[in-house]
Short mmCIF file of C-alpha atoms and ligand atoms in Angstrom, two decimals:
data_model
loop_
_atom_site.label_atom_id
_atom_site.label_comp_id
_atom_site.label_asym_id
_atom_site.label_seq_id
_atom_site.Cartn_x
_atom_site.Cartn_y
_atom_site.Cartn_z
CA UNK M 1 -57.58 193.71 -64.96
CA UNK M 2 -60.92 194.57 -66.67
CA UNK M 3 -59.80 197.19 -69.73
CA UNK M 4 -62.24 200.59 -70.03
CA UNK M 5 -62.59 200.10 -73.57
CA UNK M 6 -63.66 196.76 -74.22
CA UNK M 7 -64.71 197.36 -78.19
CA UNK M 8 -62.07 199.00 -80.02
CA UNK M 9 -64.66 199.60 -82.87
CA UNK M 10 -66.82 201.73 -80.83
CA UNK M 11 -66.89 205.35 -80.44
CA UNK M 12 -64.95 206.67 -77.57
CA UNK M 13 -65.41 210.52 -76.05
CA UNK M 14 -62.72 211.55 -73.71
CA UNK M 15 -62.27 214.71 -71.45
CA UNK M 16 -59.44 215.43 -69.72
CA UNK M 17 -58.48 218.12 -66.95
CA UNK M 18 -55.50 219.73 -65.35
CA UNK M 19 -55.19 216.11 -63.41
CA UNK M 20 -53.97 214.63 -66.61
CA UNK M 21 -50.62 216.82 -67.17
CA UNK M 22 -50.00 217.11 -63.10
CA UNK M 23 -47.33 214.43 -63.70
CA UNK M 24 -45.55 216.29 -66.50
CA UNK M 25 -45.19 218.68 -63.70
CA UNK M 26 -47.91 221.24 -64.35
CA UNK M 27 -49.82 222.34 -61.31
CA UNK M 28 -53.53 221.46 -61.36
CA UNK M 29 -55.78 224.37 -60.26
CA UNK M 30 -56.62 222.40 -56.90
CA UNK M 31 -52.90 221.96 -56.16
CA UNK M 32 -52.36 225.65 -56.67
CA UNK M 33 -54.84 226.33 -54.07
CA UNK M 34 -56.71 228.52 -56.45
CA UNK M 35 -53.95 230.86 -56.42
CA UNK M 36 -51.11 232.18 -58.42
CA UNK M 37 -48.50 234.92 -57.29
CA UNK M 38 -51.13 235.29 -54.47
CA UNK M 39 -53.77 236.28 -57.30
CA UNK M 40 -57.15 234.24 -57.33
CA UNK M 41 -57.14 232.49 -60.67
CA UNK M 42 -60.24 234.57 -61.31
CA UNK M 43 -59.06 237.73 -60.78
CA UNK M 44 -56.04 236.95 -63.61
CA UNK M 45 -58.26 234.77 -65.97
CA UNK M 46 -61.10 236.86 -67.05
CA UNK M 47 -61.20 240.08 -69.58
CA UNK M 48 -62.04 242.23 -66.79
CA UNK M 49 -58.57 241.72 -65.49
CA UNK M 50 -57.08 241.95 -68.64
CA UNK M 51 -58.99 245.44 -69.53
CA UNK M 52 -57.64 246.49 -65.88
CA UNK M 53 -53.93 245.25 -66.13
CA UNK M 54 -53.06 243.62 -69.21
CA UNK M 55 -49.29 243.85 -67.88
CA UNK M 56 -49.88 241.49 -65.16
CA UNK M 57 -52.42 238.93 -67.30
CA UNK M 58 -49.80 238.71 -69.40
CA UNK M 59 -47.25 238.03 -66.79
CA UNK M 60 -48.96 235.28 -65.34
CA UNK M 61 -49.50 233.58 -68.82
CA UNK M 62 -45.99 233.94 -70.20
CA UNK M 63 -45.09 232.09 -67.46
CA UNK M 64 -47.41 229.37 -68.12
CA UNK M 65 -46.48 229.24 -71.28
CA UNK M 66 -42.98 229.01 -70.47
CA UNK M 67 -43.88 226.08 -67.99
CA UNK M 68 -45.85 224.42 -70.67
CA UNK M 69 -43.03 224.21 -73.24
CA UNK M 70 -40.61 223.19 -70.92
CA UNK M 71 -42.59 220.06 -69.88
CA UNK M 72 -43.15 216.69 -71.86
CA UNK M 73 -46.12 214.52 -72.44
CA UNK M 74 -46.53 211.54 -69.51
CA UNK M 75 -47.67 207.92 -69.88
CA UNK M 76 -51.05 209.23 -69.40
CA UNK M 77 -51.14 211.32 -72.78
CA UNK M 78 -49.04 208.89 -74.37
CA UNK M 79 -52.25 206.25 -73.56
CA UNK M 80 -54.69 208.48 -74.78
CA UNK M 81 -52.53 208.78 -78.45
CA UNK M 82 -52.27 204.96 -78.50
CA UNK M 83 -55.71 204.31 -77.63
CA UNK M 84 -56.93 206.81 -80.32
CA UNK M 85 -54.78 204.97 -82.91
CA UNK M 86 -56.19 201.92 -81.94
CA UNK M 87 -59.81 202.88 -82.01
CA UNK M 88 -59.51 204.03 -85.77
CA UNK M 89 -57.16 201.25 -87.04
CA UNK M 90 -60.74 199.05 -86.01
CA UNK M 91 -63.05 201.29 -87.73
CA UNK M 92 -64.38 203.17 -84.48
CA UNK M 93 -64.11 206.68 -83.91
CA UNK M 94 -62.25 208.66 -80.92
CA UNK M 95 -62.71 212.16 -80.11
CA UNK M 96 -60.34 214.04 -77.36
CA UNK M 97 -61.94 217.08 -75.42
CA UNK M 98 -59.48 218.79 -73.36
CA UNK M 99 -60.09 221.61 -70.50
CA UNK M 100 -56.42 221.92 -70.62
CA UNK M 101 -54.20 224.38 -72.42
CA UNK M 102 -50.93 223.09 -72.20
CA UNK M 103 -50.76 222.29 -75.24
CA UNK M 104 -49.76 218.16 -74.05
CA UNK M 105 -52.68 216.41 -75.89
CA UNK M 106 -51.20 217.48 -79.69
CA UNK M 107 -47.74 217.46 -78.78
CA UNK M 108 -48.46 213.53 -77.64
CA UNK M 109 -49.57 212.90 -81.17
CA UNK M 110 -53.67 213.17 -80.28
CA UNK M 111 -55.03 213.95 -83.60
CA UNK M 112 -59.02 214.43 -83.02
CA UNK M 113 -58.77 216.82 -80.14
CA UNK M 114 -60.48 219.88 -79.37
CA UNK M 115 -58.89 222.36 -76.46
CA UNK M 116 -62.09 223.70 -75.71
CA UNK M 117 -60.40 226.81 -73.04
CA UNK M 118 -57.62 227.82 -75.86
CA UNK M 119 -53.96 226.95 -75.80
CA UNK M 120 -50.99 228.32 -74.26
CA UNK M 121 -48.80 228.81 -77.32
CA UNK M 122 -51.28 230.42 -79.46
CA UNK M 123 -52.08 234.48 -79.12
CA UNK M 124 -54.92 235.78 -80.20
CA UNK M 125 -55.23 239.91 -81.59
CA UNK M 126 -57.73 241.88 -80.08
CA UNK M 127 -57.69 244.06 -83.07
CA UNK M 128 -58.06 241.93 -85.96
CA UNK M 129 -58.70 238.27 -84.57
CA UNK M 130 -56.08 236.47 -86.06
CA UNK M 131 -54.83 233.06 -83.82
CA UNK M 132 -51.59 232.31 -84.59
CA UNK M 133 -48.92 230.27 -82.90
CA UNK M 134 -46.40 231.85 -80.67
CA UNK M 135 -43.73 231.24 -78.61
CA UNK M 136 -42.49 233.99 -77.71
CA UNK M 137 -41.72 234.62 -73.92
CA UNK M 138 -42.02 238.60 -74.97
CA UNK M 139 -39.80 240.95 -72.41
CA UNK M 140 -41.70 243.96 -73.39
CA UNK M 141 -45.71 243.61 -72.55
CA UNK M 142 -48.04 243.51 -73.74
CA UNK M 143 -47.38 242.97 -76.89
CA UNK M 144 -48.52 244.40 -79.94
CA UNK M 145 -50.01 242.46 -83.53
CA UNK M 146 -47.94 243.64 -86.34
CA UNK M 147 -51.33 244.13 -88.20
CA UNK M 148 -52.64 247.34 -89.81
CA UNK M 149 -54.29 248.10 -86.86
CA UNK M 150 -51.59 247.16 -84.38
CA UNK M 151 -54.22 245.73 -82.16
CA UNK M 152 -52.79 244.65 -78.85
CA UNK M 153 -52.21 240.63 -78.38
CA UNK M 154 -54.15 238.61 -75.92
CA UNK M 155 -53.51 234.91 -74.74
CA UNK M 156 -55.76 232.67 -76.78
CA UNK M 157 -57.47 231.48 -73.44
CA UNK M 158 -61.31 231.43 -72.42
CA UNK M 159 -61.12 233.31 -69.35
CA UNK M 160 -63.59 233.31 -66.82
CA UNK M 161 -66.82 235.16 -67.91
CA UNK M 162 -66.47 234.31 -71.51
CA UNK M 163 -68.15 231.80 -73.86
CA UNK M 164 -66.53 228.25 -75.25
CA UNK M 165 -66.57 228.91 -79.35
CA UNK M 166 -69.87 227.57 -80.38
CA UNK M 167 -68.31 225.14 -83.02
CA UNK M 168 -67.23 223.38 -80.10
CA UNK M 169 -69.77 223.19 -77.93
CA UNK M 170 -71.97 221.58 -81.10
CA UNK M 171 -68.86 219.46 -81.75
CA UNK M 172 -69.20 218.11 -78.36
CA UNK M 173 -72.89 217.77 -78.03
CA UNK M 174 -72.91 215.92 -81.13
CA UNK M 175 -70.33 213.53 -79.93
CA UNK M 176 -71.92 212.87 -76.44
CA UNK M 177 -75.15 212.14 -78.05
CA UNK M 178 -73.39 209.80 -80.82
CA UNK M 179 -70.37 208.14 -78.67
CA UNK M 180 -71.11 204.72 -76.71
CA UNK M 181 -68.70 205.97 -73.92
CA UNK M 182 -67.51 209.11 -72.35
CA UNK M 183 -64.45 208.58 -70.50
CA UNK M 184 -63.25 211.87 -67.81
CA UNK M 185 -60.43 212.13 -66.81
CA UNK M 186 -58.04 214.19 -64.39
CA UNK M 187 -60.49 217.08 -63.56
CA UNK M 188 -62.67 217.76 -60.42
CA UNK M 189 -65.90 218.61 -62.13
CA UNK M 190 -66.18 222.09 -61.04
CA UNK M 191 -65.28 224.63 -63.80
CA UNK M 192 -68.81 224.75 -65.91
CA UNK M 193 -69.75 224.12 -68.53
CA UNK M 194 -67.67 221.07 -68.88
CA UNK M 195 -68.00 220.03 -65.32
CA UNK M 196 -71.94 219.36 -67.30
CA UNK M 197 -71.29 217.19 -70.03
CA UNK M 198 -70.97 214.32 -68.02
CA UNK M 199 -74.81 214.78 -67.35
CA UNK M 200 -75.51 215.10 -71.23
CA UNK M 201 -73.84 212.26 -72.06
CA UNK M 202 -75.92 210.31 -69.01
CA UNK M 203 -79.07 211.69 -70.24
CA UNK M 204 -78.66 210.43 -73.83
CA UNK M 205 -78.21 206.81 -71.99
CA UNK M 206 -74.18 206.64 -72.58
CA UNK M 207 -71.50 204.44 -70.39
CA UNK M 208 -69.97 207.01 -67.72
CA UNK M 209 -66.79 206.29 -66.59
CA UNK M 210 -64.40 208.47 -64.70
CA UNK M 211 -60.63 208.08 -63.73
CA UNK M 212 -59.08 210.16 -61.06
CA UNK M 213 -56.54 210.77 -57.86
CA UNK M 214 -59.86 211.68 -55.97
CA UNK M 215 -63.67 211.41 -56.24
CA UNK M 216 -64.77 214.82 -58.35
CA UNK M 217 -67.81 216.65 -56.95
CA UNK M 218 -70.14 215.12 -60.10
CA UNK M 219 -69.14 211.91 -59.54
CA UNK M 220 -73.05 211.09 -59.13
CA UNK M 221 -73.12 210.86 -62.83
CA UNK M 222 -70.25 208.16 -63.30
CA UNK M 223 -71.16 204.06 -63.79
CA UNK M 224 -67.48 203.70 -63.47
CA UNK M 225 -64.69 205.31 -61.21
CA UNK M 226 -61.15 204.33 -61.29
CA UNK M 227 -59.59 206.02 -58.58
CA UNK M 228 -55.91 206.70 -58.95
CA UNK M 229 -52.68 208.70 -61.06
CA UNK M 230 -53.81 209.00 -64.73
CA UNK M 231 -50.22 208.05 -65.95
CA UNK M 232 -50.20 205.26 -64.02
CA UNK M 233 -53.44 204.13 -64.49
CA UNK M 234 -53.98 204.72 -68.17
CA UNK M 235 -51.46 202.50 -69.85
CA UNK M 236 -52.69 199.37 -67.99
CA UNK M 237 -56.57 200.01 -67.80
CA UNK M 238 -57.40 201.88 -71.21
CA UNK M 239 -57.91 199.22 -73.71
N1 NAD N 301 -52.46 221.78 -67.51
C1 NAD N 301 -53.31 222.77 -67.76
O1 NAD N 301 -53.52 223.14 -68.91
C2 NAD N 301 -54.07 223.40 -66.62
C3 NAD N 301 -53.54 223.45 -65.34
C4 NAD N 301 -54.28 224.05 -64.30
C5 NAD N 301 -55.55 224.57 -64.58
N2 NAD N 301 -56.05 224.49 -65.83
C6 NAD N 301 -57.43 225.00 -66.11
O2 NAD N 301 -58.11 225.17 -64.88
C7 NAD N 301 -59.44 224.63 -64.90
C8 NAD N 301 -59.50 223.65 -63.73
O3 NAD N 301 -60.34 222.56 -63.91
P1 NAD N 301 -59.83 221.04 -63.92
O4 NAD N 301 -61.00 220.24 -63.47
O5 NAD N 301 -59.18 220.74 -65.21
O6 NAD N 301 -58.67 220.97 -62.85
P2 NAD N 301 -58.71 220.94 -61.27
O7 NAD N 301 -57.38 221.41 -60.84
O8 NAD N 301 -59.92 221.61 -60.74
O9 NAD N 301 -58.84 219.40 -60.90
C9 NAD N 301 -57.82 218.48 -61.17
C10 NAD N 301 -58.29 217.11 -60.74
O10 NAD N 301 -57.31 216.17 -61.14
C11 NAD N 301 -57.05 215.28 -60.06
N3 NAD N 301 -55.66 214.84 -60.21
C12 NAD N 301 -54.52 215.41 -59.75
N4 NAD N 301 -53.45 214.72 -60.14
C13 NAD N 301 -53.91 213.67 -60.87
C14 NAD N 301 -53.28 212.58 -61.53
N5 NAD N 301 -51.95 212.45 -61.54
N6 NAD N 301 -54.08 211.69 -62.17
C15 NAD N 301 -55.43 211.83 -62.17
N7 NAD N 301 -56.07 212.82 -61.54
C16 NAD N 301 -55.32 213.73 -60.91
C17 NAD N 301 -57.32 216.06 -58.81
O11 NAD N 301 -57.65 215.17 -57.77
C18 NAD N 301 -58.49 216.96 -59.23
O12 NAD N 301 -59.72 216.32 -58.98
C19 NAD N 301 -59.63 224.07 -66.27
O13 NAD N 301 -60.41 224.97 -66.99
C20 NAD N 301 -58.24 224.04 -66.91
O14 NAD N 301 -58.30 224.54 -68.22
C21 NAD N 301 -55.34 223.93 -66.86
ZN1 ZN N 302 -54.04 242.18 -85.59
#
């Protein structure tokens, strides 16, 4: 079969979505039917739920993160990691952008990735700002920073509502205007703004190509679709 990434010395841009880590077992926002605990995703994902009931955002998220450290990286992640050694051992360049924040991507081995909507396993103080990495699965919430100003913690998440750090968005841009193919993966091209880059990187005249278990609602924008399970798919179509 014909191989996405015919020149290993060329730069490669990648995006994943929830799609990718649905066979590690994590539920994709789709399959959830929008809904957790019979909350819209919205209504526990944004800082006016948090500022509202910080119990119950953190509820939901502990278990998340719980979920997310009890599953392992698929084939699919594993192909991205491979694919991204291979790419630099020929002198090209590779750059992972992931939607997801479960954490998969680095614990696969990606090196060059950015998780553009936060991570899991990091918490982030509302107080003083400090990100840290954290485990814990606390019993008493929320939890407080053990900073001077014992600010209280927050999941290191870009809810609804709220920006993507600027660093990455111009990390991003940069890379879709540079990269000679952006390769999506696993998401359905709804949450904005990534559900746009796809568009950026067509307008700067880049290869499109998109891999998926069904078509996503931008696929307008893709030269390429691969329709099927990413960790299926990936290992023998990749490179
Ligand atoms: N794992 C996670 O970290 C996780 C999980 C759920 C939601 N989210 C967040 O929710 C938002 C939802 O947007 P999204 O587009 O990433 O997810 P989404 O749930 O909207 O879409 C997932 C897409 O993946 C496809 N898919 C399902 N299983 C697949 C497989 N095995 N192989 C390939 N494709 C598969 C579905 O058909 C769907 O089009 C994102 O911001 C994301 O951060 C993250
Ligand atoms: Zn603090």
């Amino acid at each position: 079969m014909e191989k996405i990434v015919k020149n290993l010395k060329s730069y490669v841009v990648v995006m994943t979505g929830a799609g990718i880590s649905a066979e590690s077992g994590i539920k994709t926002f789709r399959d959830a039917d929008g809904l957790w605990k019979n909350y819209r995703i919205e209504e526990v994902a944004s800082p006016i739920a948090f500022a509202r009931d910080p119990e119950l955002v953190w509820e939901f998220y502990l278990m998340r993160r719980k979920q997310a450290l009890e599953c392992k990286p698929n084939n699919g992640h594993i192909a991205l990691t491979n694919l991204e050694k291979a790419v630099k051992q020929n002198g090209g360049k590779f750059l992972l952008i992931t939607q997801n924040v479960d954490g998969l991507h680095k614990r696969a081995g990606s090196e060059n990735v950015i998780e553009i909507h936060g991570n899991l396993i990091y918490s982030r103080c509302a107080k003083c700002g400090e990100i840290f990495e954290d485990r814990n699965i606390y019993q008493e919430i929320p939890p407080y920073h053990n900073c001077k100003e014992k600010g209280m913690l927050r999941p290191h998440i870009v809810w609804f509502g709220e920006s993507l750090n600027p660093e990455h968005l111009e990390i991003t841009t940069n890379a879709l205007s540079e990269c000679d193919i952006f390769i999506v993966i696993g998401t359905s091209g709804v949450v904005y703004p990534a559900a746009g880059f796809v568009s950026i990187a067509k307008k700067f005249g880049k290869k499109t190509v998109c891999v998926n278990k069904e078509e996503p609602d931008n696929i307008g924008y893709f030269d390429e679709f691969y329709k099927g399970k990413a960790g299926e798919l990936l290992p023998e179509i990749l490179f």
